[in-house]
Amino acid sequence: MSQPPARTGLSRRAFVSSALALGAAGVLVRPAAAADPIKVAGVYTVPVEQQWVSRIHIAAEAAAAAGQITYTFSENVANTDYPRVMREYAESGIELMIGEVFAVEAEAREVAADYPEVAFLMGSSFLEDPSLPNFAVFDNYIQDAAYLTGLIAGAMSEAGNIGMVGGFPIPEVNRLMHAFMAGAREINPDVTFQVSFIGSWFDPPKAKETAFAMIENGADLLYAERFGVSDAAQERGLLAIGNVIDTQADYPDTVVASALWHFEPTLQAAIAAVNAGEFEAANYGVFSYMREGGSSLAPLGTFEDKVPAEIKTLVQERQDAIKAGTFTVEINDEEPTSS
């Protein structure tokens, strides 16, 4: 089970500089042609349209457009094929590889060990290993924004019965659900939750059917950790809370608020480290924190005048306190359960 990065308020500059304090041993040094764009490859097990991966893909495309990197990627890579694709990219001269290795942790680290000249920045449930200096980890610590959406949900659910549909009960999902639940309970201590996992990162029909079952069981608001849940809410005229991306434009009368993940700070820290010849094993999870710009609450948009004024005031106060470091959202990686 992953552990949260130290809550030290570490800035990007301090993060990169900290590599020097550990000495040159184990640091990946880039050749002298550092002025050239970094050659980056993305390896993804799902389509780049999927919520989580889309944030990585968008950040990489922006860096490529800015001339910082060249970027190629493979999507829908089966877990059994993942190590082979990693090796092919490594053999092609890639300098930085990004992706998600939650289901192939051991195999991915074996590949990284065989290509010490390549920097690997991979979504992972585990921490970095100093003995594998070219393999850094990250995931989406966006519990801050998830908590804020919970405050809103607690006020918007009239029945006090919220359905929550997730992909897998892994830390990256669990911590967001718990933060959301904490926010909802703060507004309505009697709120109940129906929690279910569909066993897939991308199966909108299954997520939709699971959501329908929760609605039949009394849920009047849904937490859409997966695609398909907001469709169920929309068809039944109920409300939903989004995750990772803002889908309100597609569901203007359904999605009240969303917790957004921004991968740009994470990727920019890695680019800076590679260019400086200072890339090493580290936990980049800190760059997903709200105070680092790695997460935010989506604009209320069509629900700006529908969310109670006192709740909007509370949300703003908590958001300011989170950014100032005076309010901490608890990180709970345990599997959540129904009430």
Coordinates of C-alpha atoms in Angstrom, one line a residue:
M1 CA 0.0 0.0 0.0
S2 CA 1.3 3.4 -0.9
Q3 CA 2.2 6.0 1.7
P4 CA 1.6 9.7 1.2
P5 CA 4.5 11.9 0.4
A6 CA 5.8 14.0 3.3
R7 CA 3.5 17.1 3.8
T8 CA 6.4 19.5 3.8
G9 CA 5.2 22.2 1.4
L10 CA 8.0 21.1 -0.9
S11 CA 8.3 23.4 -3.9
R12 CA 9.3 22.4 -7.4
R13 CA 12.6 24.2 -7.0
A14 CA 13.3 22.6 -3.6
F15 CA 12.3 19.2 -5.0
V16 CA 14.8 19.4 -7.8
S17 CA 17.5 20.9 -5.5
S18 CA 17.1 18.1 -3.0
A19 CA 18.6 15.7 -5.5
L20 CA 21.9 17.4 -5.1
A21 CA 21.9 16.9 -1.4
L22 CA 21.9 13.2 -1.9
G23 CA 25.1 13.3 -3.8
A24 CA 25.8 12.2 -7.4
A25 CA 25.5 8.5 -6.7
G26 CA 22.4 7.1 -8.3
V27 CA 21.5 10.3 -10.2
L28 CA 20.6 9.9 -13.9
V29 CA 22.8 12.4 -15.9
R30 CA 21.6 13.7 -19.2
P31 CA 24.2 14.0 -22.1
A32 CA 25.5 17.5 -23.0
A33 CA 22.8 18.0 -25.7
A34 CA 20.4 19.0 -22.9
A35 CA 19.2 22.0 -24.9
D36 CA 17.4 19.6 -27.3
P37 CA 13.8 18.5 -26.5
I38 CA 13.6 15.5 -24.2
K39 CA 12.5 12.4 -26.0
V40 CA 9.4 11.2 -24.1
A41 CA 7.2 8.1 -24.5
G42 CA 3.9 7.4 -22.8
V43 CA 2.7 3.8 -22.3
Y44 CA -0.9 3.5 -21.3
T45 CA -3.2 0.5 -20.6
V46 CA -6.4 2.4 -21.5
P47 CA -7.4 4.9 -24.1
V48 CA -6.0 8.4 -23.7
E49 CA -9.6 9.6 -23.4
Q50 CA -9.9 7.8 -20.1
Q51 CA -10.0 10.3 -17.2
W52 CA -6.8 9.5 -15.4
V53 CA -4.6 8.9 -18.4
S54 CA -6.0 11.9 -20.2
R55 CA -4.4 14.2 -17.7
I56 CA -1.0 12.8 -18.3
H57 CA -1.5 12.9 -22.1
I58 CA -2.7 16.5 -22.1
A59 CA 0.3 17.6 -20.0
A60 CA 2.7 15.8 -22.3
E61 CA 1.1 17.3 -25.4
A62 CA 1.3 20.8 -23.9
A63 CA 5.0 20.2 -23.1
A64 CA 5.6 19.0 -26.7
A65 CA 3.8 22.1 -28.1
A66 CA 6.1 24.3 -26.0
G67 CA 9.1 22.6 -27.5
Q68 CA 10.2 21.0 -24.2
I69 CA 9.8 17.5 -25.3
T70 CA 9.1 15.2 -28.3
Y71 CA 6.2 12.9 -27.4
T72 CA 5.0 9.6 -28.7
F73 CA 2.7 7.1 -27.0
S74 CA 1.0 3.8 -27.1
E75 CA -2.5 3.3 -25.6
N76 CA -4.7 0.2 -24.8
V77 CA -1.5 -1.8 -24.0
A78 CA -2.4 -5.1 -22.3
N79 CA -0.8 -5.7 -18.9
T80 CA 0.9 -8.8 -20.4
D81 CA 2.3 -6.7 -23.2
Y82 CA 3.4 -3.7 -21.1
P83 CA 7.0 -4.7 -20.4
R84 CA 7.6 -5.5 -24.1
V85 CA 6.4 -2.0 -25.2
M86 CA 8.5 -0.4 -22.5
R87 CA 11.6 -2.2 -23.8
E88 CA 10.9 -1.2 -27.4
Y89 CA 10.7 2.4 -26.4
A90 CA 13.8 2.2 -24.3
E91 CA 15.7 0.6 -27.2
S92 CA 14.5 3.4 -29.5
G93 CA 16.4 6.1 -27.6
I94 CA 13.6 7.5 -25.4
E95 CA 15.0 9.5 -22.5
L96 CA 11.9 9.8 -20.3
M97 CA 9.1 7.2 -20.1
I98 CA 5.7 8.0 -18.4
G99 CA 2.7 5.7 -17.8
E100 CA 0.9 3.7 -15.2
V101 CA 2.2 0.4 -13.8
F102 CA -0.3 -0.5 -11.1
A103 CA -0.9 -4.0 -12.5
V104 CA 2.7 -4.6 -13.6
E105 CA 4.8 -3.1 -10.8
A106 CA 7.5 -5.8 -10.6
E107 CA 7.8 -6.3 -14.4
A108 CA 8.1 -2.6 -15.0
R109 CA 10.9 -2.2 -12.4
E110 CA 12.8 -5.0 -14.0
V111 CA 12.7 -3.2 -17.4
A112 CA 13.9 0.0 -15.7
A113 CA 16.8 -1.9 -14.2
D114 CA 17.9 -3.0 -17.7
Y115 CA 17.9 0.6 -19.0
P116 CA 19.7 2.8 -16.4
E117 CA 20.1 5.5 -19.0
V118 CA 16.3 6.0 -19.3
A119 CA 14.3 8.0 -16.8
F120 CA 11.0 6.3 -15.8
L121 CA 8.2 8.3 -14.2
M122 CA 5.4 5.9 -13.6
G123 CA 2.1 5.9 -11.8
S124 CA 2.5 3.4 -9.0
S125 CA 1.0 2.2 -5.7
F126 CA 4.4 1.7 -4.2
L127 CA 7.2 4.1 -3.2
E128 CA 10.5 4.7 -5.0
D129 CA 13.4 2.3 -4.5
P130 CA 16.8 3.9 -4.0
S131 CA 18.4 0.8 -5.5
L132 CA 16.6 1.6 -8.8
P133 CA 17.7 5.2 -9.2
N134 CA 16.1 5.9 -12.6
F135 CA 12.6 4.9 -11.5
A136 CA 10.5 7.6 -9.9
V137 CA 6.8 7.2 -8.9
F138 CA 3.7 9.4 -8.8
D139 CA -0.1 9.1 -8.4
N140 CA -3.0 11.5 -8.1
Y141 CA -3.1 12.8 -4.5
I142 CA -6.1 15.0 -5.2
Q143 CA -7.8 14.3 -1.9
D144 CA -8.0 18.0 -1.3
A145 CA -10.3 18.7 -4.2
A146 CA -12.3 15.5 -3.5
Y147 CA -13.0 16.7 0.0
L148 CA -14.3 20.0 -1.3
T149 CA -16.7 18.2 -3.7
G150 CA -17.9 16.2 -0.7
L151 CA -18.9 19.4 1.1
I152 CA -21.0 20.3 -1.9
A153 CA -22.5 16.8 -2.2
G154 CA -23.5 16.7 1.4
A155 CA -25.6 19.9 0.8
M156 CA -27.0 18.8 -2.5
S157 CA -28.2 15.3 -1.6
E158 CA -31.7 15.7 -0.2
A159 CA -32.1 12.0 0.6
G160 CA -28.7 11.8 2.3
N161 CA -28.0 8.6 0.3
I162 CA -25.0 8.8 -2.0
G163 CA -23.9 6.1 -4.5
M164 CA -20.1 5.8 -5.2
V165 CA -18.8 3.8 -8.1
G166 CA -15.1 3.2 -8.4
G167 CA -12.7 1.2 -10.7
F168 CA -10.6 -0.8 -8.2
P169 CA -10.1 -0.4 -4.5
I170 CA -6.5 0.7 -4.7
P171 CA -5.0 3.6 -2.7
E172 CA -5.3 6.0 -5.6
V173 CA -9.1 5.5 -5.6
N174 CA -9.7 4.8 -1.9
R175 CA -8.1 8.1 -0.7
L176 CA -10.4 10.1 -3.0
M177 CA -13.5 8.3 -1.9
H178 CA -12.6 8.7 1.8
A179 CA -11.9 12.5 1.4
F180 CA -15.2 12.9 -0.5
M181 CA -17.1 11.0 2.2
A182 CA -15.5 13.1 5.0
G183 CA -16.6 16.3 3.3
A184 CA -20.2 15.0 2.9
R185 CA -20.4 13.8 6.5
E186 CA -19.2 17.3 7.7
I187 CA -22.3 18.8 6.1
N188 CA -24.7 15.9 6.9
P189 CA -23.5 13.6 9.7
D190 CA -26.3 11.2 8.9
V191 CA -25.5 10.7 5.2
T192 CA -25.1 7.1 4.0
F193 CA -23.0 5.7 1.2
Q194 CA -23.3 2.8 -1.2
V195 CA -19.8 1.8 -2.4
S196 CA -19.0 -0.5 -5.3
F197 CA -16.0 -1.2 -7.5
I198 CA -16.5 -2.5 -11.1
G199 CA -13.1 -4.2 -11.5
S200 CA -12.1 -2.1 -14.5
W201 CA -10.6 1.2 -15.4
F202 CA -12.7 1.6 -18.5
D203 CA -16.1 -0.1 -18.7
P204 CA -18.8 2.7 -18.9
P205 CA -21.7 0.2 -19.4
K206 CA -20.8 -1.7 -16.3
A207 CA -20.3 1.5 -14.3
K208 CA -23.7 2.7 -15.5
E209 CA -25.5 -0.5 -14.5
T210 CA -23.9 -0.4 -11.1
A211 CA -25.1 3.2 -10.7
F212 CA -28.6 2.3 -11.7
A213 CA -28.7 -0.4 -9.0
M214 CA -27.6 2.2 -6.4
I215 CA -30.4 4.6 -7.6
E216 CA -32.9 1.8 -7.2
N217 CA -31.6 1.5 -3.7
G218 CA -32.3 5.1 -2.8
A219 CA -29.3 7.1 -3.9
D220 CA -30.2 10.6 -5.1
L221 CA -26.6 11.7 -5.9
L222 CA -23.7 9.7 -7.4
Y223 CA -19.9 10.0 -7.1
A224 CA -18.6 9.3 -10.6
E225 CA -15.1 8.0 -10.2
R226 CA -15.6 6.1 -13.5
F227 CA -17.1 7.0 -16.8
G228 CA -20.7 5.8 -17.2
V229 CA -21.9 6.9 -13.8
S230 CA -22.9 10.4 -14.9
D231 CA -24.9 8.9 -17.7
A232 CA -27.0 6.9 -15.2
A233 CA -27.5 10.1 -13.2
Q234 CA -28.5 12.1 -16.2
E235 CA -31.0 9.5 -17.4
R236 CA -32.7 9.4 -14.0
G237 CA -32.6 13.2 -13.5
L238 CA -30.2 13.0 -10.5
L239 CA -27.0 14.8 -9.6
A240 CA -23.4 13.6 -9.9
I241 CA -19.9 14.6 -8.7
G242 CA -17.1 14.2 -11.2
N243 CA -13.5 13.1 -10.7
V244 CA -10.2 14.0 -12.4
I245 CA -11.7 15.8 -15.3
D246 CA -14.5 18.4 -15.7
T247 CA -17.5 16.8 -17.6
Q248 CA -20.1 19.5 -16.8
A249 CA -20.2 20.6 -20.4
D250 CA -21.4 17.2 -21.3
Y251 CA -23.8 16.9 -18.4
P252 CA -24.8 20.6 -17.7
D253 CA -27.9 19.6 -15.5
T254 CA -26.2 16.7 -13.8
V255 CA -22.5 17.2 -12.8
V256 CA -22.5 19.7 -9.9
A257 CA -18.8 19.8 -9.3
S258 CA -15.6 17.9 -10.0
A259 CA -12.2 17.3 -8.4
L260 CA -9.6 18.0 -11.1
W261 CA -6.1 16.6 -11.4
H262 CA -3.4 18.6 -13.2
F263 CA -0.4 16.5 -14.2
E264 CA 1.5 19.5 -15.5
P265 CA 3.4 20.2 -12.2
T266 CA 4.5 16.6 -12.0
L267 CA 5.7 16.4 -15.5
Q268 CA 7.4 19.8 -15.4
A269 CA 9.4 18.7 -12.3
A270 CA 10.5 15.6 -14.1
I271 CA 11.5 17.6 -17.2
A272 CA 13.5 20.0 -15.1
A273 CA 15.3 17.1 -13.3
V274 CA 16.2 15.4 -16.6
N275 CA 17.5 18.6 -18.1
A276 CA 19.6 19.3 -15.1
G277 CA 21.0 15.8 -15.0
E278 CA 19.4 15.3 -11.6
F279 CA 16.6 12.7 -12.2
E280 CA 16.6 10.0 -9.6
A281 CA 14.3 7.7 -7.6
A282 CA 11.8 10.0 -5.9
N283 CA 8.1 10.2 -5.1
Y284 CA 6.5 12.9 -7.3
G285 CA 3.1 12.5 -5.6
V286 CA 3.5 15.8 -3.8
F287 CA 3.0 17.7 -7.1
S288 CA -0.6 16.5 -7.2
Y289 CA -1.4 18.4 -4.0
M290 CA -3.6 21.5 -4.3
R291 CA -1.0 23.7 -2.8
E292 CA 1.4 22.7 -5.6
G293 CA -1.2 23.3 -8.3
G294 CA -1.7 19.6 -9.0
S295 CA -5.4 19.6 -8.2
S296 CA -8.4 22.0 -8.1
L297 CA -12.1 22.3 -7.8
A298 CA -13.8 22.8 -11.1
P299 CA -16.0 25.9 -11.5
L300 CA -19.6 25.3 -10.5
G301 CA -20.7 26.7 -13.8
T302 CA -24.4 25.8 -14.3
F303 CA -24.7 25.1 -10.6
E304 CA -23.2 28.4 -9.4
D305 CA -26.6 29.6 -8.3
K306 CA -27.9 26.3 -7.2
V307 CA -25.3 25.4 -4.5
P308 CA -26.3 27.1 -1.2
A309 CA -24.4 30.4 -0.6
E310 CA -23.2 29.2 2.8
I311 CA -21.7 26.1 1.3
K312 CA -19.9 28.1 -1.3
T313 CA -18.4 30.3 1.4
L314 CA -17.3 27.3 3.4
V315 CA -15.7 25.7 0.3
Q316 CA -13.8 28.8 -0.4
E317 CA -12.6 29.1 3.2
R318 CA -11.4 25.5 3.2
Q319 CA -9.7 25.8 -0.2
D320 CA -7.8 28.9 1.0
A321 CA -6.8 27.1 4.2
I322 CA -5.6 24.0 2.3
K323 CA -3.4 26.2 0.0
A324 CA -2.1 28.1 3.1
G325 CA -1.3 24.8 4.8
T326 CA -3.6 25.5 7.8
F327 CA -6.1 22.8 6.9
T328 CA -5.1 19.2 6.1
V329 CA -7.3 16.7 4.4
E330 CA -6.8 13.2 5.8
I331 CA -5.3 10.6 3.5
N332 CA -6.9 7.3 4.1
D333 CA -5.8 4.5 1.6
E334 CA -8.0 1.8 3.2
E335 CA -10.8 0.3 1.1
P336 CA -14.0 2.2 1.7
T337 CA -17.2 0.3 2.4
S338 CA -20.9 1.0 2.3
S339 CA -22.6 2.5 5.3

